[in-house]
Short mmCIF file of C-alpha atoms and ligand atoms in Angstrom, two decimals:
data_model
loop_
_atom_site.label_atom_id
_atom_site.label_comp_id
_atom_site.label_asym_id
_atom_site.label_seq_id
_atom_site.Cartn_x
_atom_site.Cartn_y
_atom_site.Cartn_z
CA MET A 638 -32.28 -24.90 19.74
CA TYR A 639 -29.98 -22.50 17.50
CA LYS A 640 -30.99 -22.03 14.13
CA LEU A 641 -28.34 -21.50 11.39
CA TYR A 642 -29.12 -19.43 8.31
CA ASN A 643 -26.73 -21.47 6.14
CA VAL A 644 -25.60 -21.55 2.34
CA LYS A 645 -23.22 -23.89 1.01
CA ARG A 646 -19.58 -22.63 0.80
CA TRP A 647 -20.67 -19.19 2.14
CA GLY A 648 -19.63 -17.41 5.53
CA SER A 649 -22.28 -19.70 7.52
CA LEU A 650 -19.96 -22.66 6.84
CA GLY A 651 -17.41 -21.75 9.69
CA ILE A 652 -20.34 -21.43 11.96
CA HIS A 653 -21.51 -24.72 10.93
CA PHE A 654 -18.23 -26.32 11.62
CA LEU A 655 -17.82 -24.67 15.10
CA LEU A 656 -21.30 -25.94 16.09
CA GLU A 657 -20.47 -29.49 14.83
CA GLU A 658 -17.21 -29.10 16.98
CA MET A 659 -19.05 -27.94 20.11
CA GLY A 660 -21.60 -30.40 19.70
CA VAL A 661 -24.40 -27.88 20.70
CA PRO A 662 -27.92 -28.62 19.44
CA TYR A 663 -28.72 -26.30 16.32
CA THR A 664 -30.77 -26.65 13.17
CA ASN A 665 -29.64 -25.80 9.73
CA ILE A 666 -31.91 -23.64 7.44
CA TRP A 667 -30.41 -24.03 4.12
CA MET A 668 -31.12 -21.03 1.91
CA THR A 669 -30.85 -20.20 -1.59
CA PRO A 670 -28.86 -17.10 -2.48
CA GLU A 671 -32.47 -15.76 -3.67
CA GLN A 672 -33.80 -16.22 -0.33
CA VAL A 673 -30.79 -14.30 1.35
CA LYS A 674 -31.60 -11.46 -1.03
CA ALA A 675 -35.33 -11.45 -0.08
CA PRO A 676 -36.15 -8.24 2.20
CA GLU A 677 -37.63 -10.78 4.87
CA PHE A 678 -34.12 -11.97 5.53
CA ARG A 679 -33.27 -8.41 6.61
CA THR A 680 -35.35 -8.77 9.69
CA ILE A 681 -32.94 -11.41 10.82
CA SER A 682 -29.50 -10.06 9.38
CA PRO A 683 -29.72 -6.42 8.67
CA LEU A 684 -27.40 -6.29 5.92
CA GLY A 685 -28.75 -9.68 4.41
CA TYR A 686 -25.53 -11.37 5.06
CA ILE A 687 -24.95 -14.85 5.72
CA PRO A 688 -24.21 -16.07 8.47
CA ALA A 689 -26.73 -15.41 10.98
CA LEU A 690 -27.70 -17.41 14.06
CA GLY A 691 -31.18 -17.48 15.44
CA LEU A 692 -31.48 -17.68 19.00
CA MET A 693 -34.02 -19.26 21.18
CA ASP A 694 -36.02 -15.96 22.02
CA GLY A 695 -36.28 -15.12 18.44
CA ARG A 696 -33.60 -12.73 18.24
CA ALA A 697 -30.53 -13.33 16.05
CA VAL A 698 -26.74 -12.83 16.38
CA PHE A 699 -25.16 -11.64 13.03
CA GLU A 700 -21.70 -10.85 11.74
CA SER A 701 -19.51 -14.13 11.61
CA ALA A 702 -17.09 -12.78 14.36
CA ALA A 703 -19.80 -11.68 16.79
CA ILE A 704 -21.28 -15.33 16.21
CA VAL A 705 -18.09 -17.14 16.98
CA ALA A 706 -17.31 -14.63 20.18
CA PHE A 707 -21.19 -15.33 21.34
CA LEU A 708 -20.80 -19.27 21.00
CA VAL A 709 -17.48 -19.83 22.59
CA THR A 710 -18.46 -17.73 25.56
CA ALA A 711 -21.93 -18.97 25.80
CA HIS A 712 -20.48 -22.59 25.88
CA PRO A 713 -17.38 -22.23 27.85
CA ASP A 714 -17.31 -26.00 28.82
CA LYS A 715 -16.50 -26.76 24.99
CA GLY A 716 -13.29 -25.41 25.33
CA MET A 717 -12.96 -23.78 21.82
CA ALA A 718 -11.65 -20.57 23.22
CA PRO A 719 -9.68 -19.13 26.09
CA ALA A 720 -11.47 -18.35 29.40
CA VAL A 721 -13.08 -14.88 29.17
CA GLY A 722 -11.43 -11.92 30.56
CA THR A 723 -7.90 -13.58 30.51
CA GLU A 724 -4.77 -12.22 28.50
CA ASP A 725 -5.22 -15.29 26.22
CA PHE A 726 -8.94 -14.33 25.39
CA GLY A 727 -7.91 -10.94 24.46
CA GLU A 728 -5.33 -12.48 21.97
CA PHE A 729 -8.23 -14.79 20.76
CA LEU A 730 -10.46 -11.88 20.07
CA SER A 731 -7.82 -9.81 18.22
CA TRP A 732 -7.07 -12.64 15.88
CA LEU A 733 -10.81 -13.13 15.27
CA ASN A 734 -11.42 -9.70 14.35
CA PHE A 735 -8.25 -9.52 12.54
CA MET A 736 -9.46 -12.17 10.32
CA SER A 737 -13.26 -11.09 9.94
CA ASN A 738 -12.34 -7.52 9.65
CA ASN A 739 -9.33 -7.72 7.40
CA ILE A 740 -9.06 -11.04 5.28
CA TYR A 741 -13.00 -11.59 4.78
CA THR A 742 -13.51 -8.02 3.61
CA ALA A 743 -10.40 -8.20 1.68
CA ILE A 744 -11.67 -11.35 0.11
CA ASN A 745 -15.21 -9.69 -0.41
CA MET A 746 -13.53 -6.82 -2.11
CA GLY A 747 -12.54 -9.04 -5.09
CA ASP A 748 -16.00 -10.86 -5.46
CA HIS A 749 -18.02 -10.36 -8.67
CA GLY A 750 -20.70 -7.62 -8.10
CA ASN A 751 -19.14 -6.21 -5.18
CA PHE A 752 -20.75 -2.77 -4.26
CA TYR A 753 -17.16 -1.06 -4.86
CA ALA A 754 -16.78 -1.71 -8.58
CA ASP A 755 -18.81 0.07 -11.02
CA SER A 756 -17.31 -1.50 -14.39
CA PRO A 757 -15.89 -4.60 -15.45
CA ALA A 758 -12.52 -2.89 -15.60
CA GLU A 759 -12.98 -1.72 -12.00
CA GLU A 760 -13.94 -5.29 -10.82
CA ALA A 761 -11.02 -6.66 -12.48
CA ARG A 762 -8.57 -4.14 -10.76
CA LEU A 763 -10.28 -4.73 -7.54
CA LYS A 764 -9.68 -8.36 -7.74
CA VAL A 765 -6.05 -8.10 -8.24
CA ARG A 766 -5.94 -5.68 -5.27
CA SER A 767 -8.01 -8.06 -3.19
CA THR A 768 -5.65 -10.99 -3.82
CA ASP A 769 -2.64 -8.86 -3.16
CA LYS A 770 -4.10 -7.87 0.27
CA SER A 771 -5.27 -11.12 1.22
CA ASN A 772 -1.93 -12.50 0.81
CA GLU A 773 -0.23 -9.69 2.81
CA LEU A 774 -2.71 -10.53 5.56
CA TRP A 775 -2.21 -14.41 5.17
CA ALA A 776 1.54 -13.88 5.53
CA ILE A 777 0.98 -12.34 9.12
CA LEU A 778 -1.00 -15.17 10.04
CA ASP A 779 1.48 -17.74 8.36
CA GLU A 780 4.61 -16.28 10.37
CA ARG A 781 2.70 -16.68 13.62
CA LEU A 782 1.50 -20.31 12.50
CA ARG A 783 5.18 -21.20 11.46
CA LYS A 784 6.78 -19.69 14.74
CA SER A 785 4.11 -20.62 17.26
CA GLY A 786 1.49 -22.93 15.92
CA PRO A 787 0.46 -25.22 14.89
CA TRP A 788 -2.70 -23.72 15.88
CA LEU A 789 -3.34 -19.72 15.98
CA MET A 790 -3.48 -20.10 19.79
CA GLY A 791 -0.35 -22.11 19.83
CA LYS A 792 -0.51 -25.60 21.05
CA THR A 793 -4.46 -25.22 21.77
CA TYR A 794 -7.01 -25.73 18.95
CA SER A 795 -9.71 -23.03 19.07
CA ALA A 796 -12.45 -21.51 16.96
CA LEU A 797 -9.78 -19.55 15.41
CA ASP A 798 -8.61 -22.36 13.31
CA ILE A 799 -11.89 -23.39 12.14
CA TYR A 800 -12.70 -19.52 10.95
CA ALA A 801 -8.82 -19.58 9.28
CA LEU A 802 -10.12 -22.63 7.35
CA MET A 803 -13.30 -21.26 6.17
CA LEU A 804 -11.40 -18.34 4.54
CA THR A 805 -8.89 -20.58 2.83
CA LEU A 806 -11.85 -21.85 1.09
CA TRP A 807 -12.38 -18.47 -0.83
CA SER A 808 -8.70 -18.07 -1.74
CA ARG A 809 -7.81 -16.61 -5.25
CA PRO A 810 -6.43 -17.71 -7.57
CA SER A 811 -7.30 -21.05 -5.81
CA GLU A 812 -7.22 -22.67 -2.29
CA LYS A 813 -4.45 -25.02 -3.54
CA ALA A 814 -2.18 -21.91 -4.49
CA LEU A 815 -2.83 -20.36 -1.12
CA LEU A 816 -1.89 -23.29 0.79
CA GLU A 817 1.41 -23.99 -1.51
CA LYS A 818 2.32 -20.43 -0.82
CA PHE A 819 1.82 -20.51 3.06
CA PRO A 820 3.11 -23.73 4.69
CA GLY A 821 1.85 -22.55 8.43
CA VAL A 822 -1.76 -22.08 6.99
CA ALA A 823 -1.68 -25.31 4.97
CA ARG A 824 -0.84 -27.28 8.13
CA LEU A 825 -3.63 -25.56 10.06
CA ALA A 826 -5.95 -26.33 7.25
CA ALA A 827 -5.22 -29.99 7.10
CA GLY A 828 -5.35 -30.07 10.89
CA VAL A 829 -8.88 -29.02 10.93
CA ARG A 830 -9.66 -31.21 8.03
CA LYS A 831 -8.76 -34.03 10.26
CA ARG A 832 -11.32 -33.52 12.75
CA GLN A 833 -13.53 -36.33 13.15
CA ARG A 834 -16.37 -34.27 14.29
CA LEU A 835 -16.41 -32.09 11.02
CA THR A 836 -16.66 -34.75 8.51
CA ALA A 837 -20.38 -34.19 7.70
CA ALA A 838 -20.09 -30.43 7.39
CA LEU A 839 -16.75 -30.43 5.53
CA THR A 840 -18.75 -32.83 3.15
CA ALA A 841 -21.86 -30.51 2.86
CA HIS A 842 -19.82 -27.55 1.94
CA GLU A 843 -17.64 -29.74 -0.49
CA ALA A 844 -14.58 -28.79 1.47
CA ILE A 845 -13.38 -32.25 2.54
CA GLU A 846 -10.38 -31.70 0.04
CA PRO A 847 -8.88 -28.06 -0.91
CA HIS A 848 -10.00 -27.17 -4.40
CA GLY A 849 -7.49 -26.48 -7.09
N1 LIG B 992 -18.92 -8.98 7.66
C1 LIG B 992 -20.15 -10.19 7.51
C2 LIG B 992 -19.57 -10.36 6.07
C3 LIG B 992 -20.60 -11.65 5.60
C4 LIG B 992 -20.67 -11.79 4.15
O1 LIG B 992 -20.12 -11.13 3.43
N2 LIG B 992 -21.51 -12.69 3.81
C5 LIG B 992 -21.68 -12.99 2.18
C6 LIG B 992 -21.47 -14.27 2.09
S1 LIG B 992 -19.90 -15.13 2.33
C7 LIG B 992 -23.24 -12.71 1.94
O2 LIG B 992 -24.17 -12.94 2.77
N3 LIG B 992 -23.61 -12.10 1.01
C8 LIG B 992 -24.86 -11.70 0.49
C9 LIG B 992 -24.86 -10.89 -0.61
O3 LIG B 992 -23.73 -10.21 -1.02
O4 LIG B 992 -25.93 -10.87 -1.08
C10 LIG B 992 -19.52 -11.15 8.45
O5 LIG B 992 -18.51 -11.20 8.91
O6 LIG B 992 -20.49 -11.99 8.73
#
């Protein structure tokens, strides 16, 4: 059985939702921020980051996009991504990495205590830049969703939509402000929230409703 190293409302929530949606057996290892920072956790996740997914043989997959790519291809029968090797799969991987490399990173840059700021003034400046950059990136996703949605892969719901919902939760100045600004993203987020299989996990991460 997989082990999901999980912290409430952190980057593990997207993997938590995906595992629930796919209905594959797994256990949640709920962690505190202190446990995440402990040196022992680096033997599982080299940068001490959440999410990490423990495998049956004792190894772990880390980096959120890698975990998503691993799960959807390890369980192709669950239909959460196009078939491996198809052109659609190439498109799927592009948007997955677009979100993890760009939006996730832009959000992290604006976090309190981030590595790139060495004074409160720097931190405040990065927070503004992070929001500007995130909005620029969301606008690209929103255009795609408005033109050829409702999902990121068009008419087909996939792991990308769950990943996108996760990122909306961390928006600045607020999740609701992001959803008001980007109607295509709002429609996606509302659609993912309606998935019956996700109710328990949405509740566990206090994500049933968008935060104001
Ligand atoms: N590139 C990583 C980023 C993961 C990440 O930033 N995780 C945050 C939580 S959302 C974390 O674990 N931070 C731990 C810390 O900063 O000590 C991924 O996509 O998995």
